[in-house]
Amino acid sequence: EVQLVESGGSLVQPGGSVRLSCAASGFTFSGSSLHWVRQAPGKGLEWVSYISSSSSTKYYTDSVKGRFTVSRDNAKNSLYLQMNSLRDDDTAVYYCTRDEGNSPFDSWGLGTLVTVSS
Amino acid sequence: QSALTQPPSASGTPGQSVAISCSRSSSNSGSGYIYWYQQLPGMAPKVLIYRNDQRPSGVPDRFSGSKSGTSASLAISGLRSEDEAHYYCVTWDDSLSAWVFGGGTKLTVL
């Protein structure tokens, strides 16, 4: 069974930084591409970032380019999102999702909440 | 501004059929595949339809997807109370090199 468990969410001040982690199990992590998707409170889903299985390809939504960095450690079956220069509108639940090939967001974690507020 | 437009809400009574639309803006470019996700209250989203009209195993055949030109639709037949959820369409945009979600449709089963 595919399992994705996010962690690292917290309350952070505007301009601050936080690093999210996603621990994966139940599938061949090193062979899978992954995404981060976020959802602001009471709002819809927003794709944030993509990383290919080898980390050779990374994509970001425009609003986080230059501030967020996606990375992974295939030896640890872990995905990360380094979030810098945080803004109020980055407040959201951040989900780690697996790209299965046929479906870009095949499996989801339960999410971790990042709150940006002074 | 989302490149995929969905109605904010839809409703139906148990047993009825309902369709949720998803329209691509002309500026959106990409393979054209549309994917649909269901988000039940308080839960993480779940894939309902992939590549326009394909249903993953485990998804009831009451759910079906279709696409014609720049418009896609999710149809739900035999509506049940447990179908009350938010539904999102999503597609890849080549020009943005980004995945783009529609704004979501809240389905209410009356």
PDB file of C-alpha atoms in Angstrom:
ATOM      1  CA  GLU A   1       0.000   0.000   0.000  1.00  0.00           C
ATOM      2  CA  VAL A   2       1.277   3.419  -1.008  1.00  0.00           C
ATOM      3  CA  GLN A   3       1.867   5.675   1.975  1.00  0.00           C
ATOM      4  CA  LEU A   4       2.935   9.295   1.965  1.00  0.00           C
ATOM      5  CA  VAL A   5       3.417  11.076   5.276  1.00  0.00           C
ATOM      6  CA  GLU A   6       4.142  14.779   5.335  1.00  0.00           C
ATOM      7  CA  SER A   7       5.736  16.590   8.247  1.00  0.00           C
ATOM      8  CA  GLY A   8       7.400  19.861   9.108  1.00  0.00           C
ATOM      9  CA  GLY A   9       4.451  22.208   8.973  1.00  0.00           C
ATOM     10  CA  SER A  10       4.408  24.965  11.569  1.00  0.00           C
ATOM     11  CA  LEU A  11       3.568  28.560  12.383  1.00  0.00           C
ATOM     12  CA  VAL A  12       6.198  30.831  10.836  1.00  0.00           C
ATOM     13  CA  GLN A  13       6.551  34.576  10.547  1.00  0.00           C
ATOM     14  CA  PRO A  14       6.407  36.358   7.190  1.00  0.00           C
ATOM     15  CA  GLY A  15       9.838  36.255   5.622  1.00  0.00           C
ATOM     16  CA  GLY A  16      10.723  33.103   7.486  1.00  0.00           C
ATOM     17  CA  SER A  17      11.616  29.630   6.301  1.00  0.00           C
ATOM     18  CA  VAL A  18      10.395  26.091   6.805  1.00  0.00           C
ATOM     19  CA  ARG A  19      11.347  22.717   5.381  1.00  0.00           C
ATOM     20  CA  LEU A  20       8.672  20.164   4.669  1.00  0.00           C
ATOM     21  CA  SER A  21       9.381  16.450   4.433  1.00  0.00           C
ATOM     22  CA  CYS A  22       7.426  13.580   2.954  1.00  0.00           C
ATOM     23  CA  ALA A  23       8.253  10.005   3.925  1.00  0.00           C
ATOM     24  CA  ALA A  24       7.185   7.464   1.324  1.00  0.00           C
ATOM     25  CA  SER A  25       6.620   3.725   1.455  1.00  0.00           C
ATOM     26  CA  GLY A  26       4.798   0.961  -0.383  1.00  0.00           C
ATOM     27  CA  PHE A  27       6.193   1.670  -3.846  1.00  0.00           C
ATOM     28  CA  THR A  28       9.473   2.057  -5.713  1.00  0.00           C
ATOM     29  CA  PHE A  29      10.300   5.575  -4.606  1.00  0.00           C
ATOM     30  CA  SER A  30      13.379   5.967  -6.786  1.00  0.00           C
ATOM     31  CA  GLY A  31      11.313   5.226  -9.888  1.00  0.00           C
ATOM     32  CA  SER A  32       8.531   7.712  -9.165  1.00  0.00           C
ATOM     33  CA  SER A  33       8.101  11.385  -9.881  1.00  0.00           C
ATOM     34  CA  LEU A  34       6.503  13.443  -7.140  1.00  0.00           C
ATOM     35  CA  HIS A  35       4.621  16.681  -6.631  1.00  0.00           C
ATOM     36  CA  TRP A  36       3.733  19.126  -3.899  1.00  0.00           C
ATOM     37  CA  VAL A  37       0.170  20.450  -4.017  1.00  0.00           C
ATOM     38  CA  ARG A  38      -1.231  22.971  -1.541  1.00  0.00           C
ATOM     39  CA  GLN A  39      -4.636  24.068  -0.367  1.00  0.00           C
ATOM     40  CA  ALA A  40      -5.205  27.343   1.434  1.00  0.00           C
ATOM     41  CA  PRO A  41      -7.883  27.259   4.151  1.00  0.00           C
ATOM     42  CA  GLY A  42     -11.296  27.019   2.540  1.00  0.00           C
ATOM     43  CA  LYS A  43      -9.817  27.316  -0.948  1.00  0.00           C
ATOM     44  CA  GLY A  44      -9.119  25.046  -3.896  1.00  0.00           C
ATOM     45  CA  LEU A  45      -6.119  22.958  -4.837  1.00  0.00           C
ATOM     46  CA  GLU A  46      -2.972  24.572  -6.212  1.00  0.00           C
ATOM     47  CA  TRP A  47      -0.060  22.677  -7.726  1.00  0.00           C
ATOM     48  CA  VAL A  48       3.253  23.877  -6.280  1.00  0.00           C
ATOM     49  CA  SER A  49       6.152  21.817  -7.561  1.00  0.00           C
ATOM     50  CA  TYR A  50       7.274  18.697  -9.418  1.00  0.00           C
ATOM     51  CA  ILE A  51      10.445  16.640  -9.253  1.00  0.00           C
ATOM     52  CA  SER A  52      11.361  13.761 -11.520  1.00  0.00           C
ATOM     53  CA  SER A  53      12.597  10.421 -10.208  1.00  0.00           C
ATOM     54  CA  SER A  54      16.265  11.312 -10.720  1.00  0.00           C
ATOM     55  CA  SER A  55      15.847  14.970  -9.676  1.00  0.00           C
ATOM     56  CA  SER A  56      16.944  15.984 -13.169  1.00  0.00           C
ATOM     57  CA  THR A  57      13.704  17.870 -13.864  1.00  0.00           C
ATOM     58  CA  LYS A  58      11.986  20.270 -11.509  1.00  0.00           C
ATOM     59  CA  TYR A  59       9.044  22.584 -12.090  1.00  0.00           C
ATOM     60  CA  TYR A  60       7.462  25.258  -9.920  1.00  0.00           C
ATOM     61  CA  THR A  61       4.353  27.360 -10.034  1.00  0.00           C
ATOM     62  CA  ASP A  62       5.199  30.994 -10.783  1.00  0.00           C
ATOM     63  CA  SER A  63       4.297  32.313  -7.342  1.00  0.00           C
ATOM     64  CA  VAL A  64       6.968  30.221  -5.590  1.00  0.00           C
ATOM     65  CA  LYS A  65       9.801  30.385  -8.119  1.00  0.00           C
ATOM     66  CA  GLY A  66      12.979  31.643  -6.488  1.00  0.00           C
ATOM     67  CA  ARG A  67      11.580  31.044  -2.998  1.00  0.00           C
ATOM     68  CA  PHE A  68      10.828  27.307  -2.834  1.00  0.00           C
ATOM     69  CA  THR A  69      13.159  24.434  -3.669  1.00  0.00           C
ATOM     70  CA  VAL A  70      12.065  20.842  -4.146  1.00  0.00           C
ATOM     71  CA  SER A  71      14.482  18.000  -3.547  1.00  0.00           C
ATOM     72  CA  ARG A  72      14.506  14.312  -2.765  1.00  0.00           C
ATOM     73  CA  ASP A  73      16.708  11.634  -1.243  1.00  0.00           C
ATOM     74  CA  ASN A  74      16.049   8.317  -2.955  1.00  0.00           C
ATOM     75  CA  ALA A  75      18.175   6.490  -0.405  1.00  0.00           C
ATOM     76  CA  LYS A  76      15.850   7.693   2.343  1.00  0.00           C
ATOM     77  CA  ASN A  77      12.605   7.476   0.344  1.00  0.00           C
ATOM     78  CA  SER A  78      11.998  11.102   1.182  1.00  0.00           C
ATOM     79  CA  LEU A  79      10.784  14.212  -0.593  1.00  0.00           C
ATOM     80  CA  TYR A  80      11.438  17.737   0.652  1.00  0.00           C
ATOM     81  CA  LEU A  81      10.240  21.273   0.073  1.00  0.00           C
ATOM     82  CA  GLN A  82      12.442  24.097   1.314  1.00  0.00           C
ATOM     83  CA  MET A  83      10.277  27.188   1.640  1.00  0.00           C
ATOM     84  CA  ASN A  84      11.982  30.561   2.053  1.00  0.00           C
ATOM     85  CA  SER A  85      10.772  34.166   2.123  1.00  0.00           C
ATOM     86  CA  LEU A  86       7.368  32.970   3.199  1.00  0.00           C
ATOM     87  CA  ARG A  87       4.337  35.192   2.656  1.00  0.00           C
ATOM     88  CA  ASP A  88       0.873  35.233   4.164  1.00  0.00           C
ATOM     89  CA  ASP A  89      -0.558  33.691   1.002  1.00  0.00           C
ATOM     90  CA  ASP A  90       1.680  30.642   1.402  1.00  0.00           C
ATOM     91  CA  THR A  91      -0.527  29.582   4.310  1.00  0.00           C
ATOM     92  CA  ALA A  92      -1.949  26.223   3.309  1.00  0.00           C
ATOM     93  CA  VAL A  93      -2.027  22.508   3.833  1.00  0.00           C
ATOM     94  CA  TYR A  94       0.796  21.059   1.756  1.00  0.00           C
ATOM     95  CA  TYR A  95       0.281  17.622   0.237  1.00  0.00           C
ATOM     96  CA  CYS A  96       2.907  15.277  -1.135  1.00  0.00           C
ATOM     97  CA  THR A  97       1.600  13.335  -4.136  1.00  0.00           C
ATOM     98  CA  ARG A  98       2.920  10.563  -6.347  1.00  0.00           C
ATOM     99  CA  ASP A  99       2.943  10.820 -10.126  1.00  0.00           C
ATOM    100  CA  GLU A 100       1.981   7.363 -11.334  1.00  0.00           C
ATOM    101  CA  GLY A 101       2.381   8.137 -15.024  1.00  0.00           C
ATOM    102  CA  ASN A 102      -1.213   7.727 -16.056  1.00  0.00           C
ATOM    103  CA  SER A 103      -2.321  10.040 -13.277  1.00  0.00           C
ATOM    104  CA  PRO A 104      -0.190  12.978 -12.115  1.00  0.00           C
ATOM    105  CA  PHE A 105      -1.523  12.914  -8.544  1.00  0.00           C
ATOM    106  CA  ASP A 106      -2.168   9.243  -8.030  1.00  0.00           C
ATOM    107  CA  SER A 107      -1.684   9.001  -4.269  1.00  0.00           C
ATOM    108  CA  TRP A 108      -1.824  11.681  -1.604  1.00  0.00           C
ATOM    109  CA  GLY A 109      -0.613  12.106   1.934  1.00  0.00           C
ATOM    110  CA  LEU A 110      -2.760  13.640   4.638  1.00  0.00           C
ATOM    111  CA  GLY A 111      -0.944  16.946   4.359  1.00  0.00           C
ATOM    112  CA  THR A 112       0.926  19.249   6.723  1.00  0.00           C
ATOM    113  CA  LEU A 113      -0.218  22.744   7.644  1.00  0.00           C
ATOM    114  CA  VAL A 114       2.014  25.747   7.164  1.00  0.00           C
ATOM    115  CA  THR A 115       0.725  28.961   8.705  1.00  0.00           C
ATOM    116  CA  VAL A 116       2.474  32.207   7.864  1.00  0.00           C
ATOM    117  CA  SER A 117       1.509  34.891  10.309  1.00  0.00           C
ATOM    118  CA  SER A 118       3.041  37.479  12.591  1.00  0.00           C
TER     119      SER A 118
ATOM    120  CA  GLN B   1      -6.639  33.501 -12.911  1.00  0.00           C
ATOM    121  CA  SER B   2      -7.198  29.807 -13.502  1.00  0.00           C
ATOM    122  CA  ALA B   3      -6.800  28.494 -17.040  1.00  0.00           C
ATOM    123  CA  LEU B   4      -9.488  25.937 -16.220  1.00  0.00           C
ATOM    124  CA  THR B   5     -12.966  27.192 -15.404  1.00  0.00           C
ATOM    125  CA  GLN B   6     -15.434  25.180 -13.358  1.00  0.00           C
ATOM    126  CA  PRO B   7     -18.808  26.191 -11.968  1.00  0.00           C
ATOM    127  CA  PRO B   8     -18.426  26.903  -8.240  1.00  0.00           C
ATOM    128  CA  SER B   9     -21.371  24.742  -7.328  1.00  0.00           C
ATOM    129  CA  ALA B  10     -23.664  21.984  -8.572  1.00  0.00           C
ATOM    130  CA  SER B  11     -26.466  20.051  -6.985  1.00  0.00           C
ATOM    131  CA  GLY B  12     -28.804  17.146  -7.468  1.00  0.00           C
ATOM    132  CA  THR B  13     -31.077  14.793  -5.615  1.00  0.00           C
ATOM    133  CA  PRO B  14     -30.306  11.144  -4.871  1.00  0.00           C
ATOM    134  CA  GLY B  15     -30.610   9.007  -7.974  1.00  0.00           C
ATOM    135  CA  GLN B  16     -30.294  11.903 -10.365  1.00  0.00           C
ATOM    136  CA  SER B  17     -27.463  12.523 -12.795  1.00  0.00           C
ATOM    137  CA  VAL B  18     -25.280  15.610 -12.690  1.00  0.00           C
ATOM    138  CA  ALA B  19     -22.520  16.935 -14.918  1.00  0.00           C
ATOM    139  CA  ILE B  20     -19.674  19.232 -13.926  1.00  0.00           C
ATOM    140  CA  SER B  21     -17.958  21.175 -16.666  1.00  0.00           C
ATOM    141  CA  CYS B  22     -14.327  22.210 -17.015  1.00  0.00           C
ATOM    142  CA  SER B  23     -13.364  24.656 -19.745  1.00  0.00           C
ATOM    143  CA  ARG B  24      -9.826  25.402 -20.875  1.00  0.00           C
ATOM    144  CA  SER B  25      -8.861  28.911 -21.822  1.00  0.00           C
ATOM    145  CA  SER B  26      -7.510  29.351 -25.339  1.00  0.00           C
ATOM    146  CA  SER B  27      -4.171  30.377 -23.860  1.00  0.00           C
ATOM    147  CA  ASN B  28      -3.749  27.020 -22.195  1.00  0.00           C
ATOM    148  CA  SER B  29      -1.589  24.660 -24.202  1.00  0.00           C
ATOM    149  CA  GLY B  30      -0.637  21.079 -23.570  1.00  0.00           C
ATOM    150  CA  SER B  31      -1.471  17.500 -24.331  1.00  0.00           C
ATOM    151  CA  GLY B  32      -5.064  18.239 -23.542  1.00  0.00           C
ATOM    152  CA  TYR B  33      -5.559  15.459 -21.040  1.00  0.00           C
ATOM    153  CA  ILE B  34      -7.961  16.360 -18.251  1.00  0.00           C
ATOM    154  CA  TYR B  35      -7.922  14.643 -14.879  1.00  0.00           C
ATOM    155  CA  TRP B  36     -10.643  14.737 -12.245  1.00  0.00           C
ATOM    156  CA  TYR B  37     -10.248  14.550  -8.480  1.00  0.00           C
ATOM    157  CA  GLN B  38     -12.771  14.175  -5.699  1.00  0.00           C
ATOM    158  CA  GLN B  39     -12.168  15.699  -2.286  1.00  0.00           C
ATOM    159  CA  LEU B  40     -14.519  14.550   0.426  1.00  0.00           C
ATOM    160  CA  PRO B  41     -14.915  16.849   3.441  1.00  0.00           C
ATOM    161  CA  GLY B  42     -11.802  16.806   5.602  1.00  0.00           C
ATOM    162  CA  MET B  43     -10.007  14.319   3.369  1.00  0.00           C
ATOM    163  CA  ALA B  44      -7.170  14.355   0.877  1.00  0.00           C
ATOM    164  CA  PRO B  45      -8.196  14.343  -2.799  1.00  0.00           C
ATOM    165  CA  LYS B  46      -8.588  11.127  -4.756  1.00  0.00           C
ATOM    166  CA  VAL B  47      -8.283  10.540  -8.497  1.00  0.00           C
ATOM    167  CA  LEU B  48     -11.605   9.811 -10.195  1.00  0.00           C
ATOM    168  CA  ILE B  49     -10.788  10.092 -13.891  1.00  0.00           C
ATOM    169  CA  TYR B  50      -7.448  10.152 -15.689  1.00  0.00           C
ATOM    170  CA  ARG B  51      -6.610  10.999 -19.303  1.00  0.00           C
ATOM    171  CA  ASN B  52     -10.049  12.463 -20.008  1.00  0.00           C
ATOM    172  CA  ASP B  53     -12.176   9.363 -19.644  1.00  0.00           C
ATOM    173  CA  GLN B  54     -10.268   6.578 -17.916  1.00  0.00           C
ATOM    174  CA  ARG B  55     -11.445   5.316 -14.573  1.00  0.00           C
ATOM    175  CA  PRO B  56      -8.967   3.849 -12.047  1.00  0.00           C
ATOM    176  CA  SER B  57      -9.849   0.521 -10.547  1.00  0.00           C
ATOM    177  CA  GLY B  58     -12.082   0.959  -7.564  1.00  0.00           C
ATOM    178  CA  VAL B  59     -13.874   4.027  -8.893  1.00  0.00           C
ATOM    179  CA  PRO B  60     -17.554   3.206  -9.492  1.00  0.00           C
ATOM    180  CA  ASP B  61     -18.764   3.308 -13.076  1.00  0.00           C
ATOM    181  CA  ARG B  62     -21.294   5.922 -11.980  1.00  0.00           C
ATOM    182  CA  PHE B  63     -18.440   8.351 -12.605  1.00  0.00           C
ATOM    183  CA  SER B  64     -17.454   9.075 -16.190  1.00  0.00           C
ATOM    184  CA  GLY B  65     -15.376  11.679 -17.956  1.00  0.00           C
ATOM    185  CA  SER B  66     -15.485  13.127 -21.419  1.00  0.00           C
ATOM    186  CA  LYS B  67     -13.686  15.774 -23.403  1.00  0.00           C
ATOM    187  CA  SER B  68     -14.450  17.627 -26.590  1.00  0.00           C
ATOM    188  CA  GLY B  69     -12.186  20.371 -27.835  1.00  0.00           C
ATOM    189  CA  THR B  70     -11.418  22.724 -24.984  1.00  0.00           C
ATOM    190  CA  SER B  71     -14.234  21.496 -22.747  1.00  0.00           C
ATOM    191  CA  ALA B  72     -14.378  18.517 -20.448  1.00  0.00           C
ATOM    192  CA  SER B  73     -17.104  17.131 -18.281  1.00  0.00           C
ATOM    193  CA  LEU B  74     -17.442  14.856 -15.292  1.00  0.00           C
ATOM    194  CA  ALA B  75     -20.732  13.025 -15.179  1.00  0.00           C
ATOM    195  CA  ILE B  76     -22.096  11.357 -12.083  1.00  0.00           C
ATOM    196  CA  SER B  77     -25.127   9.108 -12.423  1.00  0.00           C
ATOM    197  CA  GLY B  78     -27.245   7.604  -9.666  1.00  0.00           C
ATOM    198  CA  LEU B  79     -26.239  10.377  -7.291  1.00  0.00           C
ATOM    199  CA  ARG B  80     -25.643   9.308  -3.696  1.00  0.00           C
ATOM    200  CA  SER B  81     -25.268  11.320  -0.512  1.00  0.00           C
ATOM    201  CA  GLU B  82     -21.642  10.193  -0.252  1.00  0.00           C
ATOM    202  CA  ASP B  83     -20.897  11.935  -3.554  1.00  0.00           C
ATOM    203  CA  GLU B  84     -21.211  15.269  -1.768  1.00  0.00           C
ATOM    204  CA  ALA B  85     -17.712  16.662  -2.168  1.00  0.00           C
ATOM    205  CA  HIS B  86     -15.545  19.110  -4.053  1.00  0.00           C
ATOM    206  CA  TYR B  87     -14.516  18.098  -7.558  1.00  0.00           C
ATOM    207  CA  TYR B  88     -11.459  19.454  -9.357  1.00  0.00           C
ATOM    208  CA  CYS B  89     -10.250  19.179 -12.921  1.00  0.00           C
ATOM    209  CA  VAL B  90      -6.563  19.590 -13.726  1.00  0.00           C
ATOM    210  CA  THR B  91      -4.397  19.693 -16.818  1.00  0.00           C
ATOM    211  CA  TRP B  92      -0.793  20.296 -17.851  1.00  0.00           C
ATOM    212  CA  ASP B  93      -0.025  23.671 -19.424  1.00  0.00           C
ATOM    213  CA  ASP B  94       2.968  23.516 -21.759  1.00  0.00           C
ATOM    214  CA  SER B  95       3.381  27.292 -21.948  1.00  0.00           C
ATOM    215  CA  LEU B  96       3.593  27.586 -18.164  1.00  0.00           C
ATOM    216  CA  SER B  97       5.360  24.267 -17.611  1.00  0.00           C
ATOM    217  CA  ALA B  98       2.886  23.829 -14.822  1.00  0.00           C
ATOM    218  CA  TRP B  99      -0.069  21.767 -13.732  1.00  0.00           C
ATOM    219  CA  VAL B 100      -3.194  23.893 -13.487  1.00  0.00           C
ATOM    220  CA  PHE B 101      -6.223  23.087 -11.360  1.00  0.00           C
ATOM    221  CA  GLY B 102      -9.698  24.359 -11.952  1.00  0.00           C
ATOM    222  CA  GLY B 103     -11.237  26.352  -9.140  1.00  0.00           C
ATOM    223  CA  GLY B 104     -13.283  23.378  -7.982  1.00  0.00           C
ATOM    224  CA  THR B 105     -16.987  22.597  -7.891  1.00  0.00           C
ATOM    225  CA  LYS B 106     -18.828  21.906  -4.688  1.00  0.00           C
ATOM    226  CA  LEU B 107     -21.432  19.236  -5.295  1.00  0.00           C
ATOM    227  CA  THR B 108     -24.379  19.201  -2.954  1.00  0.00           C
ATOM    228  CA  VAL B 109     -26.712  16.225  -2.785  1.00  0.00           C
ATOM    229  CA  LEU B 110     -30.065  17.632  -1.718  1.00  0.00           C
TER     230      LEU B 110
END
